[in-house]
Short mmCIF file of C-alpha atoms in Angstrom, two decimals:
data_model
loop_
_atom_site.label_atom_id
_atom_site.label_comp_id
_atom_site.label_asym_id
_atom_site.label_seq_id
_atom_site.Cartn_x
_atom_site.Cartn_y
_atom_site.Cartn_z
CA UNK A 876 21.36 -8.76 38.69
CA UNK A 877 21.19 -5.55 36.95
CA UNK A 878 24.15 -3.11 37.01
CA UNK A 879 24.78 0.18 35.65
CA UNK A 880 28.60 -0.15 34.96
CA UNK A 881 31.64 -2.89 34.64
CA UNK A 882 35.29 -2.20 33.51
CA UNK A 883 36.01 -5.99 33.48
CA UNK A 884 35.66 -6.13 29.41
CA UNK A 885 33.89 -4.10 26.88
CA UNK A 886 31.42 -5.05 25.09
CA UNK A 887 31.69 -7.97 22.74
CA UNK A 888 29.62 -7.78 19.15
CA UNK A 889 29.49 -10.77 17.27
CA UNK A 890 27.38 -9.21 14.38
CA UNK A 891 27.99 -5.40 14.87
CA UNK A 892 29.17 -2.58 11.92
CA UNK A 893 31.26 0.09 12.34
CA UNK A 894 29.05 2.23 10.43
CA UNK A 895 25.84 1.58 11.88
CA UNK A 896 24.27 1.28 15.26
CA UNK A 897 25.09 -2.42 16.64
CA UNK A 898 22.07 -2.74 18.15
CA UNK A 899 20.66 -4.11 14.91
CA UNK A 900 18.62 -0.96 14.23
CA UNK A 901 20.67 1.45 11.85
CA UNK A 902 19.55 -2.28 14.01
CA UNK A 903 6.32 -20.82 18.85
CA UNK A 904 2.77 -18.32 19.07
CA UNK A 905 0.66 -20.94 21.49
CA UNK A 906 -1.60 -22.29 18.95
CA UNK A 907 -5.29 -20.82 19.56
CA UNK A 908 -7.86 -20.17 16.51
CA UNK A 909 -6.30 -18.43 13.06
CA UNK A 910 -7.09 -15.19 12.93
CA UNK A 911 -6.42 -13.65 9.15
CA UNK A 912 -3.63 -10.82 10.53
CA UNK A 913 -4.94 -7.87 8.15
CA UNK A 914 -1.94 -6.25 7.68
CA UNK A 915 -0.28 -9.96 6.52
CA UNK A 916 -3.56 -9.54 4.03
CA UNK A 917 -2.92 -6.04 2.85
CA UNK A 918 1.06 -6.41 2.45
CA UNK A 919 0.19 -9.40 0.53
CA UNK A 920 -2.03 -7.20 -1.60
CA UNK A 921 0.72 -4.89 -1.92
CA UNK A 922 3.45 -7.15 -3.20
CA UNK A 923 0.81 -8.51 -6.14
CA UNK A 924 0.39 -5.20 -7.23
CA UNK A 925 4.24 -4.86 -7.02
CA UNK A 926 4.36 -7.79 -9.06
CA UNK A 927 1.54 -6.74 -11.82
CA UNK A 928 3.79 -3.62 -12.81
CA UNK A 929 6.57 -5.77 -13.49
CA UNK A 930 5.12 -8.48 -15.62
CA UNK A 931 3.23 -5.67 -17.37
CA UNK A 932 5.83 -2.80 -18.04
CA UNK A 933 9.01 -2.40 -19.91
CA UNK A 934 12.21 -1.98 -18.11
CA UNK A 935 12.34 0.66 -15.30
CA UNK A 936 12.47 2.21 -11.80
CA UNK A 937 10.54 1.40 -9.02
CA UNK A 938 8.97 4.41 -7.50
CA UNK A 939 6.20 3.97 -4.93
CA UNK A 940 2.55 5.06 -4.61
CA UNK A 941 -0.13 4.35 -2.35
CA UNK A 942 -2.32 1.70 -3.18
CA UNK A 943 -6.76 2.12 -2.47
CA UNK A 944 -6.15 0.21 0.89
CA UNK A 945 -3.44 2.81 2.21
CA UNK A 946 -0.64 0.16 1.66
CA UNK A 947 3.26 1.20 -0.63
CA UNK A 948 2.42 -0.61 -3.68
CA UNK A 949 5.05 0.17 -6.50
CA UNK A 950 5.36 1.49 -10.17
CA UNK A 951 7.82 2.10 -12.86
CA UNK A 952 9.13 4.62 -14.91
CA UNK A 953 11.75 4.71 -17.58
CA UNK A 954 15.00 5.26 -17.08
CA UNK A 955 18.28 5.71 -19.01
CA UNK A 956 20.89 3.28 -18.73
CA UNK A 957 24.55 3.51 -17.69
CA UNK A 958 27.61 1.27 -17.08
CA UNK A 959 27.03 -0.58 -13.59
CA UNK A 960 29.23 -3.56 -11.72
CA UNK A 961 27.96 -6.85 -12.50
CA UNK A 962 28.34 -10.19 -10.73
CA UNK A 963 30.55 -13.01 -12.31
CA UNK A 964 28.82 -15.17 -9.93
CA UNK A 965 25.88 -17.77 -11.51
CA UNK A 966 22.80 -16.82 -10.43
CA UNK A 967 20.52 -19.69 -9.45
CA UNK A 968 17.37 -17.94 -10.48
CA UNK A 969 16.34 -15.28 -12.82
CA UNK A 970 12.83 -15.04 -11.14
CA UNK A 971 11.73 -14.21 -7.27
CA UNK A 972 8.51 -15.54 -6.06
CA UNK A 973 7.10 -12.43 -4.14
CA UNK A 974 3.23 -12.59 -3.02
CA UNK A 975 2.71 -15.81 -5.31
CA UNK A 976 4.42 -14.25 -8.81
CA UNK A 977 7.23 -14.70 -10.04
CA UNK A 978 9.34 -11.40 -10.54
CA UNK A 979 12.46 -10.69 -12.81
CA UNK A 980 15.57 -10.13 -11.71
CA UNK A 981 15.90 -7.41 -14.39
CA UNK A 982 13.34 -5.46 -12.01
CA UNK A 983 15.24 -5.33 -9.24
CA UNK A 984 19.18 -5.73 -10.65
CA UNK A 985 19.43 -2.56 -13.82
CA UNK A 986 22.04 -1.22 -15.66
CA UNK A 987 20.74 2.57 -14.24
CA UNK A 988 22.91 5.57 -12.25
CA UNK A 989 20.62 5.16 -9.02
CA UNK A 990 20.96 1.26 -8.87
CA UNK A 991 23.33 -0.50 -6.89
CA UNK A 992 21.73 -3.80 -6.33
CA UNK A 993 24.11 -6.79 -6.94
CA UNK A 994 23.10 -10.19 -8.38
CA UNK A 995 24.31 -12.18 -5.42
CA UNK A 996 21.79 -9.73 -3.02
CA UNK A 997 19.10 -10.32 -5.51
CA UNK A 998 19.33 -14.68 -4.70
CA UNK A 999 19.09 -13.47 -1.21
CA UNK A 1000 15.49 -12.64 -1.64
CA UNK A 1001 12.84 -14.21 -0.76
CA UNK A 1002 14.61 -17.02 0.95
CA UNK A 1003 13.05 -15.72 4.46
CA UNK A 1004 15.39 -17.81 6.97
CA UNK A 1005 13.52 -16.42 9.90
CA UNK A 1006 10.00 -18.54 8.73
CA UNK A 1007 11.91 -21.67 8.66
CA UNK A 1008 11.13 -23.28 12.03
CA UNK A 1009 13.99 -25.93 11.87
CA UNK A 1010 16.51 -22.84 11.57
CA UNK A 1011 18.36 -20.96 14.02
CA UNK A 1012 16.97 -18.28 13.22
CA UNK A 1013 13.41 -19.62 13.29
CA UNK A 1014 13.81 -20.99 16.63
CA UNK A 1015 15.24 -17.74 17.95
CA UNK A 1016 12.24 -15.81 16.79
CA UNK A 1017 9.98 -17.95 17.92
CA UNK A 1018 11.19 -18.27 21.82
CA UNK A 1019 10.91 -14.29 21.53
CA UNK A 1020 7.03 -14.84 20.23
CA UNK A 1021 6.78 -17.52 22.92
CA UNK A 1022 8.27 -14.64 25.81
CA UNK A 1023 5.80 -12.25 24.51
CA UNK A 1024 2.88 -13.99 23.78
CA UNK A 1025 2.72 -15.57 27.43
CA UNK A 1026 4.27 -12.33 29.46
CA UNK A 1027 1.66 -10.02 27.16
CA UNK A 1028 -1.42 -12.74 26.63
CA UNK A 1029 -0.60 -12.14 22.79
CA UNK A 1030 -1.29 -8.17 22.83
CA UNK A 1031 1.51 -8.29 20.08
CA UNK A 1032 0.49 -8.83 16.59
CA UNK A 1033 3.20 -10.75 14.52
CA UNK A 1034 4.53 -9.19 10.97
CA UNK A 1035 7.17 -11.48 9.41
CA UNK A 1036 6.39 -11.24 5.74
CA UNK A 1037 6.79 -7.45 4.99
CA UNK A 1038 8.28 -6.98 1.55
CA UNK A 1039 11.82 -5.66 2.22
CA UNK A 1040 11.23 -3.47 -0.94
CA UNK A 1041 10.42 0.08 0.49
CA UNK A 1042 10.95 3.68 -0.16
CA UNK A 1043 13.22 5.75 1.13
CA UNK A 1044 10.89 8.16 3.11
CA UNK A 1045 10.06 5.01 5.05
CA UNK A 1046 13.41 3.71 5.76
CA UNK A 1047 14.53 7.04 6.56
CA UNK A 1048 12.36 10.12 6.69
CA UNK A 1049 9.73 8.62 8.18
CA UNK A 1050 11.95 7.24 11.58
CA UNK A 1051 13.82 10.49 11.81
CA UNK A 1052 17.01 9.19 10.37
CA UNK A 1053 19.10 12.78 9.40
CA UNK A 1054 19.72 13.70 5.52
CA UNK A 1055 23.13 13.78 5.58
CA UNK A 1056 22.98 10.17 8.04
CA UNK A 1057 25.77 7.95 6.13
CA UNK A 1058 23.29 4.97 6.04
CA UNK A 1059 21.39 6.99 3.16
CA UNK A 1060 24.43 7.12 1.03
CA UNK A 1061 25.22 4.30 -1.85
CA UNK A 1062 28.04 2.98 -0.11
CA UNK A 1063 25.86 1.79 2.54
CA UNK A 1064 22.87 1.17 1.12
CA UNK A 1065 21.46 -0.74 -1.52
CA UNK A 1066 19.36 1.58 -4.01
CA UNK A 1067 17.16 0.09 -6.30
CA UNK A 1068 16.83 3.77 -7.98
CA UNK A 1069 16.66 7.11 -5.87
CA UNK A 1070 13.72 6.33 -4.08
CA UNK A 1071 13.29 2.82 -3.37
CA UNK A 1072 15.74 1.09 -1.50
CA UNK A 1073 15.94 -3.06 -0.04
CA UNK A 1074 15.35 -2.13 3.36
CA UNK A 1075 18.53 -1.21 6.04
CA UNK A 1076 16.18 -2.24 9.44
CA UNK A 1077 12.73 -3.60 9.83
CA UNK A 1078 12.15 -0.05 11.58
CA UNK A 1079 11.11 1.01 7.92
CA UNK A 1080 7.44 -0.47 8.48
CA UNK A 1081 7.07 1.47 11.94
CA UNK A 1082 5.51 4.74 11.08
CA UNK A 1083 2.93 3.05 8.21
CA UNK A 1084 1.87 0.23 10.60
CA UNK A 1085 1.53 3.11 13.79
CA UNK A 1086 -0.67 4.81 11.02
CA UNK A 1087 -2.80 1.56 10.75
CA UNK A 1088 -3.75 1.88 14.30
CA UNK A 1089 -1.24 -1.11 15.13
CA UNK A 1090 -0.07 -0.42 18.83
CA UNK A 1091 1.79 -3.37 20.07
CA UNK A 1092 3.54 -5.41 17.62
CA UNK A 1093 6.82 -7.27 16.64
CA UNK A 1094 8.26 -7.05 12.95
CA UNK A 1095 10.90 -9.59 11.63
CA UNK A 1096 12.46 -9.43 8.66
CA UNK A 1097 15.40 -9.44 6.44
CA UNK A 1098 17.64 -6.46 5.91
CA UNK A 1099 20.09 -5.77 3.53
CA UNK A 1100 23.03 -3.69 4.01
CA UNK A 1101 26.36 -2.98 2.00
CA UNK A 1102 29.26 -3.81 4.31
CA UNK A 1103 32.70 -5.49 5.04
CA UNK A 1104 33.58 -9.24 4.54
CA UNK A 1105 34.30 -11.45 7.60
CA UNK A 1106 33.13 -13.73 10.13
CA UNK A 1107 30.41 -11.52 11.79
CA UNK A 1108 29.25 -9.66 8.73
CA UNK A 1109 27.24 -10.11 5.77
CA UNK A 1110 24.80 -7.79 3.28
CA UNK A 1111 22.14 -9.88 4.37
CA UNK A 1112 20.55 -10.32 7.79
CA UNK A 1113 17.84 -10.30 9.76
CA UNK A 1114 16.36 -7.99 12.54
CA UNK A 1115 13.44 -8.13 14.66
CA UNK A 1116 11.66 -4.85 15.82
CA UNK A 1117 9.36 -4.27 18.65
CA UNK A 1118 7.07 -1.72 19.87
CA UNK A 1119 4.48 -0.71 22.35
CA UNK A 1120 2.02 2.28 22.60
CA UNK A 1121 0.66 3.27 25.64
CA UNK A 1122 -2.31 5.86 26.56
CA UNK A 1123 -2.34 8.61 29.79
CA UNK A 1124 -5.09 6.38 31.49
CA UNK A 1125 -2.08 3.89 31.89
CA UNK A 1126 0.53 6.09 33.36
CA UNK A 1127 -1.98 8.87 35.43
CA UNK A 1128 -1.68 6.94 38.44
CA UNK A 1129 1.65 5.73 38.68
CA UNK A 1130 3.32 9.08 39.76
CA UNK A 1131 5.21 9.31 36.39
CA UNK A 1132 5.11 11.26 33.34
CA UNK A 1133 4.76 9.22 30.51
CA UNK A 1134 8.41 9.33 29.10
CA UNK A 1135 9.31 7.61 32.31
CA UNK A 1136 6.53 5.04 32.52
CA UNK A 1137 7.59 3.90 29.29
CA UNK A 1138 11.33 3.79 29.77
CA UNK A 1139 10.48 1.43 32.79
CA UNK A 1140 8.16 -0.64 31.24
CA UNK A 1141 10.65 -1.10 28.40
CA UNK A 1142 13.24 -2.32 30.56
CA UNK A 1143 11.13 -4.35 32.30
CA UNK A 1144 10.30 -6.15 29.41
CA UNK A 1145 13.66 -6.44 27.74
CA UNK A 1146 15.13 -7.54 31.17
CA UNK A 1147 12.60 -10.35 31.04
CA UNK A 1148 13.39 -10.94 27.62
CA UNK A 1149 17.11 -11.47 28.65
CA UNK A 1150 16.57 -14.07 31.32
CA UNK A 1151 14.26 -15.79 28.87
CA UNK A 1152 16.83 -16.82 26.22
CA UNK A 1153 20.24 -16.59 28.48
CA UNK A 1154 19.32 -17.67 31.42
CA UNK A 1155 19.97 -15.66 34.73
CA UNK A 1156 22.60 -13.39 33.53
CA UNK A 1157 24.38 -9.92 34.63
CA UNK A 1158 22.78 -7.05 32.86
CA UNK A 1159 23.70 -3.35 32.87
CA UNK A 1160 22.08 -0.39 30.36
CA UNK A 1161 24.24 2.23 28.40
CA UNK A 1162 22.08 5.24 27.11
CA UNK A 1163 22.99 5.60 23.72
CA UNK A 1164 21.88 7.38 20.62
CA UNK A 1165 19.50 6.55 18.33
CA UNK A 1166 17.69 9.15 15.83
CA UNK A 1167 13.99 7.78 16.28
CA UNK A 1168 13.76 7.20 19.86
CA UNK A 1169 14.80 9.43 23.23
CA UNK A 1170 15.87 8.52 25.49
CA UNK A 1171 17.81 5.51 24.43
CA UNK A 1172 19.41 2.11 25.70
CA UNK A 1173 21.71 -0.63 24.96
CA UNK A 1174 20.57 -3.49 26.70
CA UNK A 1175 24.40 -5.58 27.65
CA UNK A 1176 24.60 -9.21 29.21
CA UNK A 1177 27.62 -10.58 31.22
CA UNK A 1178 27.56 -14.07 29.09
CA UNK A 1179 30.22 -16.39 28.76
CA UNK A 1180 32.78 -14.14 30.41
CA UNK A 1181 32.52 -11.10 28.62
CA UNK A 1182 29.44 -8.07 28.01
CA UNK A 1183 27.07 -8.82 25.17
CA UNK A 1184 25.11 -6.10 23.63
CA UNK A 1185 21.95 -7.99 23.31
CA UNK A 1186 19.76 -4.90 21.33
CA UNK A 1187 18.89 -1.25 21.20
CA UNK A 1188 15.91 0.53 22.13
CA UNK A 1189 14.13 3.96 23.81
CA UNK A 1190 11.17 6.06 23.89
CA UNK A 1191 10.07 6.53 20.28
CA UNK A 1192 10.49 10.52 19.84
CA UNK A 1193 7.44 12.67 19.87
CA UNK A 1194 7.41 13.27 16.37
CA UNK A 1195 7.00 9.84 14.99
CA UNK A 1196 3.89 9.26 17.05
CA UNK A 1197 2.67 12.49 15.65
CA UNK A 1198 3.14 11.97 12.54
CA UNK A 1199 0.89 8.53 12.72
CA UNK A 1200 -2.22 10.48 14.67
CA UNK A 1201 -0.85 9.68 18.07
CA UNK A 1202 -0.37 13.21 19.71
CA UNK A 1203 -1.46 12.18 23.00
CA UNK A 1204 0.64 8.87 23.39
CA UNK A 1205 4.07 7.76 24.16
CA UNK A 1206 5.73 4.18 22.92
CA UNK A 1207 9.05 2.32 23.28
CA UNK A 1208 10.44 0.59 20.53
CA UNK A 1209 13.49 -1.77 20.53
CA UNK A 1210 15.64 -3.96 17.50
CA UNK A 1211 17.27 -6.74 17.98
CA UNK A 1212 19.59 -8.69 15.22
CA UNK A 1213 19.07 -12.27 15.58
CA UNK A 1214 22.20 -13.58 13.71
CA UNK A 1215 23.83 -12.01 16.93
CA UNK A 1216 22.21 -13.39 19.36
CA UNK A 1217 22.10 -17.13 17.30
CA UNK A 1218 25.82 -17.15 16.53
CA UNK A 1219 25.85 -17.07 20.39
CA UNK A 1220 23.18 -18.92 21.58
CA UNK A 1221 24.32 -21.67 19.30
CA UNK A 1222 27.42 -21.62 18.80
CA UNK A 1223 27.97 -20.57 15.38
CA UNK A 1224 31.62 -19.38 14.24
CA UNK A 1225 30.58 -17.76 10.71
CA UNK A 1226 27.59 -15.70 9.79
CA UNK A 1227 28.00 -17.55 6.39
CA UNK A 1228 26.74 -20.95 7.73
CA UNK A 1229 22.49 -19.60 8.47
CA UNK A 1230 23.15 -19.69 4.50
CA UNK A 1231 24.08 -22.93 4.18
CA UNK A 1232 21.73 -25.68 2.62
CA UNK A 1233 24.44 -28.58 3.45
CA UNK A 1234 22.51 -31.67 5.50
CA UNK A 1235 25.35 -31.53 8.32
CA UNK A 1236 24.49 -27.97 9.27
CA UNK A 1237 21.09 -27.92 8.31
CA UNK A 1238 20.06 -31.35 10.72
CA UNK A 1239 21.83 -29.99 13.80
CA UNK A 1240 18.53 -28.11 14.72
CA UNK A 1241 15.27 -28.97 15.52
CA UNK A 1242 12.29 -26.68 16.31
CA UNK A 1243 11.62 -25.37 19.43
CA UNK A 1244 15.06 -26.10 20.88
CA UNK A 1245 16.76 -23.05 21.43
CA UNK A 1246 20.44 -23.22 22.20
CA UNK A 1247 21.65 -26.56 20.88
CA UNK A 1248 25.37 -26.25 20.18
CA UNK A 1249 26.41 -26.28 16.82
CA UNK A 1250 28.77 -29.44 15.78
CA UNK A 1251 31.37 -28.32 13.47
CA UNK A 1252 31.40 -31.02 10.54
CA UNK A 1253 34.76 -29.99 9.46
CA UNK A 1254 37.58 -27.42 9.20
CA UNK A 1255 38.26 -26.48 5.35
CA UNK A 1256 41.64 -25.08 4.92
CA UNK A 1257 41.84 -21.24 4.35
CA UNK A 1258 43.76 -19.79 1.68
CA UNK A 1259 45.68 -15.76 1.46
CA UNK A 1260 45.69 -13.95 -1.29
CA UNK A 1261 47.13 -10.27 -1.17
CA UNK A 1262 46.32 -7.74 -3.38
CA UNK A 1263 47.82 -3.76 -3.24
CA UNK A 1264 46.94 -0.66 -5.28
CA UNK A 1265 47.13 2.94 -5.62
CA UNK A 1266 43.56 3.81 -4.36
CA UNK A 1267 41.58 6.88 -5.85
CA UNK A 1268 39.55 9.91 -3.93
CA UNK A 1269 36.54 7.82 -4.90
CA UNK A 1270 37.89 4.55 -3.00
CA UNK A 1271 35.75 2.62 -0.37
CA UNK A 1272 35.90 -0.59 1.14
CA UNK A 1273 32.43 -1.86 0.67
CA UNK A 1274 33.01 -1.22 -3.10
CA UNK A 1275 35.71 -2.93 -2.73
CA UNK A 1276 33.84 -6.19 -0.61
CA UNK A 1277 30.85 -5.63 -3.14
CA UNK A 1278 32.85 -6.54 -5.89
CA UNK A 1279 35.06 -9.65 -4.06
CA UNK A 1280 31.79 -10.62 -2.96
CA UNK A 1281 30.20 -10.52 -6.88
CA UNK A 1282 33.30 -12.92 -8.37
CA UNK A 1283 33.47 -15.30 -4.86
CA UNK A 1284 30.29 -15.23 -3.44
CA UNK A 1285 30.78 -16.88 -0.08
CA UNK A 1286 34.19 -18.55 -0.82
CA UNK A 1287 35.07 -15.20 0.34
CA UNK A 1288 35.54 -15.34 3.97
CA UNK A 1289 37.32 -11.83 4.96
CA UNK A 1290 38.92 -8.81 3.70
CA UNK A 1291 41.08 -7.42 5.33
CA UNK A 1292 43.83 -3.82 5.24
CA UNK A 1293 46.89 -5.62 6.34
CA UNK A 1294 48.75 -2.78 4.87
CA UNK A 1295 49.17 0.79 3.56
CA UNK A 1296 50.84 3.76 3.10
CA UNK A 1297 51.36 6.99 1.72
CA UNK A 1298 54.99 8.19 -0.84
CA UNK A 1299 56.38 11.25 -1.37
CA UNK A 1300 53.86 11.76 -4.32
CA UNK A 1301 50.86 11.70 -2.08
CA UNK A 1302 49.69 9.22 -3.25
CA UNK A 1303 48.58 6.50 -0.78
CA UNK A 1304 49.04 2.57 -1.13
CA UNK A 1305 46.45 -0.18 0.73
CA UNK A 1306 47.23 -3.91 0.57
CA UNK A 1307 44.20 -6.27 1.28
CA UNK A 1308 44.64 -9.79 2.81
CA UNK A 1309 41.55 -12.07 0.83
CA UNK A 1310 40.88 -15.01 2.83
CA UNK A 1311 39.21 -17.51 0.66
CA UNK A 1312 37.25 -20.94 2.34
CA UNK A 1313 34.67 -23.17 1.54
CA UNK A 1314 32.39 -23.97 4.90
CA UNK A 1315 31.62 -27.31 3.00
CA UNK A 1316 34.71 -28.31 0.84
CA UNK A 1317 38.37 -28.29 0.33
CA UNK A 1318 39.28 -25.26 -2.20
CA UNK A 1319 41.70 -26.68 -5.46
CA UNK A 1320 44.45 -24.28 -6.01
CA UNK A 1321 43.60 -23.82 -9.24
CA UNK A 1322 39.57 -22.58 -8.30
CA UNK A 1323 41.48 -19.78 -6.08
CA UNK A 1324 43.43 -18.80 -8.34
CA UNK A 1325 41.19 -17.96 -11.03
CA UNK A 1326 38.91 -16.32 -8.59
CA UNK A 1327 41.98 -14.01 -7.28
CA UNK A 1328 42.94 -12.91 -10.83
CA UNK A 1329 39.17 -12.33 -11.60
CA UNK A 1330 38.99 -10.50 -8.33
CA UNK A 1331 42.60 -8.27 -9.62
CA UNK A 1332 40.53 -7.26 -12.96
CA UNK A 1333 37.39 -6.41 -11.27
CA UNK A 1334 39.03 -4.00 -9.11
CA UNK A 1335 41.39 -2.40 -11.62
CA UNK A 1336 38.41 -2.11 -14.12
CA UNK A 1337 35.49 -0.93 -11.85
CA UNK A 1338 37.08 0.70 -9.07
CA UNK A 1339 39.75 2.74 -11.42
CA UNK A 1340 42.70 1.68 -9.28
CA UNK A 1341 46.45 1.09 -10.09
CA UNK A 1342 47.78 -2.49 -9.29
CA UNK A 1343 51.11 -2.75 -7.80
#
């Protein structure tokens, strides 16, 4: 049953920022005949001539251009170089495999002002945990296809292998998002110089594919962020975007203007969407704000005794669709992020584990079964480790997480302000709890040691702080 209010709880979040929109914007296809998806084919195009610049040019930025076939393709120019944080993490690979080539690292991680890509973000790359169909993440996006494809007799073409590497007119300008929005700045986002950026939401592909003459289709993807460290949150996950154009011949005769016809339809739809992966559950919608569409929703569940916030979504705003060509249209759009909706549907208790290549997570799943509960293989010990300073005007916590993140990687399960406080000096104390475990193995004292005193000198260096 659909309602339009509760008090009994508020919402619950598993994977939702502070900073951002929780919705997951800033948030098995029936098999028939292959079609070659042209857009698959042109993005693929795109990424090789990504690639060709880099094997074939010096050091540099990326800056984008558009390629003969109306796709971003990339080139470089130089750039001078400058003192940046660096990972004391091992990096598994020097080289990502993008559109069948093998790319450096150095293209994407450099020592430049505008750059604030991290090593550890750069082995997140390519590794595309939504494709895999034995992962929760897989089987999640493929029950949506599966809702879709038989409620819309496939009307919605499929886009799951967009290069996250855009520009910043598409993962901002182009959906609306305000200049002085605080996803544009370098705290939240990562910058690979001041124009090209890994993307924040999948929405970044909207406006080019609208332009295409796409007009129902779902993009998946994953999106990289700079945020805190704990259960529910991580620089890396993965969203899935939908939308749907519709024409005045399809809304003349309904007695509605077309802003309405859409908002119903989208409900509709997302309603059915619901029921498909939870089952027959409580819903209500909360109009919300989001800058590319009006109006807009929050689509919440009553699940497992508390509300859910299951995605965000709206009327695309006028402008958008004029932008692509579409002047006499009107389209919803929604994003969803599916490490929310997996950590629930399955079970999980840490965002960490859809990274983990260990056999006893990895074998719990099995395509096309959505919802099996996760079996925890074992509880590691945790281990505190408190660190305070003085903290500077130039002080933020996701430099702060960036950096615990660069020495422990994902030993690092949460940081947290446990304490601070201002003397008579003005000048203004934090303590931070770091609580370090392994989802896979017992931590030696000694391991967590060094990582807290490399941790200590990474902050005092970089960040300019005073230890106390």
């Amino acid at each position: 049953m659909l309602v339009s209010g509760d008090s009994r709880s508020t919402p619950f979040n598993p994977v939702c920022t502070s900073r951002r929109e929780c919705s997951g914007w800033i948030i098995s296809r029936k098999k028939k005949k292959k079609k070659k998806n042209p857009v698959v084919h042109l993005t693929t195009m795109a990424a090789l001539t990504f690639a060709h610049h880099i094997l074939l040019s010096k050091p540099s930025f990326l800056h984008s251009t558009k390629s003969a076939h109306g796709f971003t393709t990339f080139v470089f120019v130089s750039s001078p170089l400058i003192r940046r944080h660096k990972s004391t993490q091992p990096i598994a690979s020097s080289l990502l495999e993008l559109g069948g080539i093998q790319i450096s690292k150095q293209d994407v991680v450099k020592d430049v002002p505008t750059n604030n890509v991290p090593d550890l973000i750069f082995t997140k790359l390519g590794l595309q945990l939504h494709r895999r169909d034995n992962h929760p993440l897989g089987i999640l996006k493929n029950a949506i296809y599966e809702y879709f494809d038989t409620n819309y007799n496939n009307q919605f073409l499929k886009f799951d292998d967009l290069c996250p590497i855009v520009t910043t007119k598409q993962n901002f300008d182009d959906v609306l998002v305000p200049a002085d929005h605080v996803s544009r700045s370098y705290n939240d986002t990562y910058y690979i110089d001041a124009e090209t950026v890994l993307r924040c939401h999948t929405s970044a592909h909207q406006a080019e594919l609208l332009t295409k003459g796409y007009t129902n289709f779902l993009v998946t993807g994953d999106v990289y962020r700079r945020d805190s460290i704990d259960s529910t949150h991580y620089p890396v996950f993965h969203q899935m975007e939908g939308v749907r154009m519709f024409s005045p011949n399809d809304w003349n005769d309904s007695g509605k203007d077309g802003t309405s016809y859409a908002a119903d339809d989208l409900k509709a739809c997302l309603e059915g969407l619901a029921r498909h992966l939870f089952g027959a559950v409580e819903m209500r919608w909360v109009d919300t704000y989001f800058p590319f569409t009006n109006p807009s929703f929050e689509l919440e569940i009553y699940f497992q005794e508390k509300w859910l916030e299951v995605l965000g979504c709206g009327v695309m705003e006028q402008e958008i669709l004029k932008r692509g060509g579409k002047t006499d249209n009107v389209a919803w759009a929604f994003g969803l992020g599916l490490e929310r909706l997996a950590m629930v549907l399955f079970d999980i208790p840490d965002i960490r584990l859809f990274w983990s290549t260990d056999k006893r997570f990895t074998s719990q799943f099995t395509k096309g079964q959505l919802g099996i509960k996760f079996k925890p293989f074992s509880k590691y010990p945790p281990c505190y480790k408190d660190m305070s300073f003085w903290i500077n005007d130039s002080f933020t916590e996701n430099n702060l997480c960036e950096i615990v993140r660069g020495v422990a990687g994902d030993l690092a399960e949460e940081v947290q302000l446990i304490d601070n406080f201002t003397n008579k000096k003005g000048m203004t104390s934090h303590c931070y709890r770091i609580t370090y475990r392994s989802m896979e193995r017992s931590l030696t004292d000694k391991e967590i040691n060094e990582l807290q005193w490399n941790v200590r000198d990474q902050v005092q260096r970089q960040m300019n702080v005073e230890l106390r």
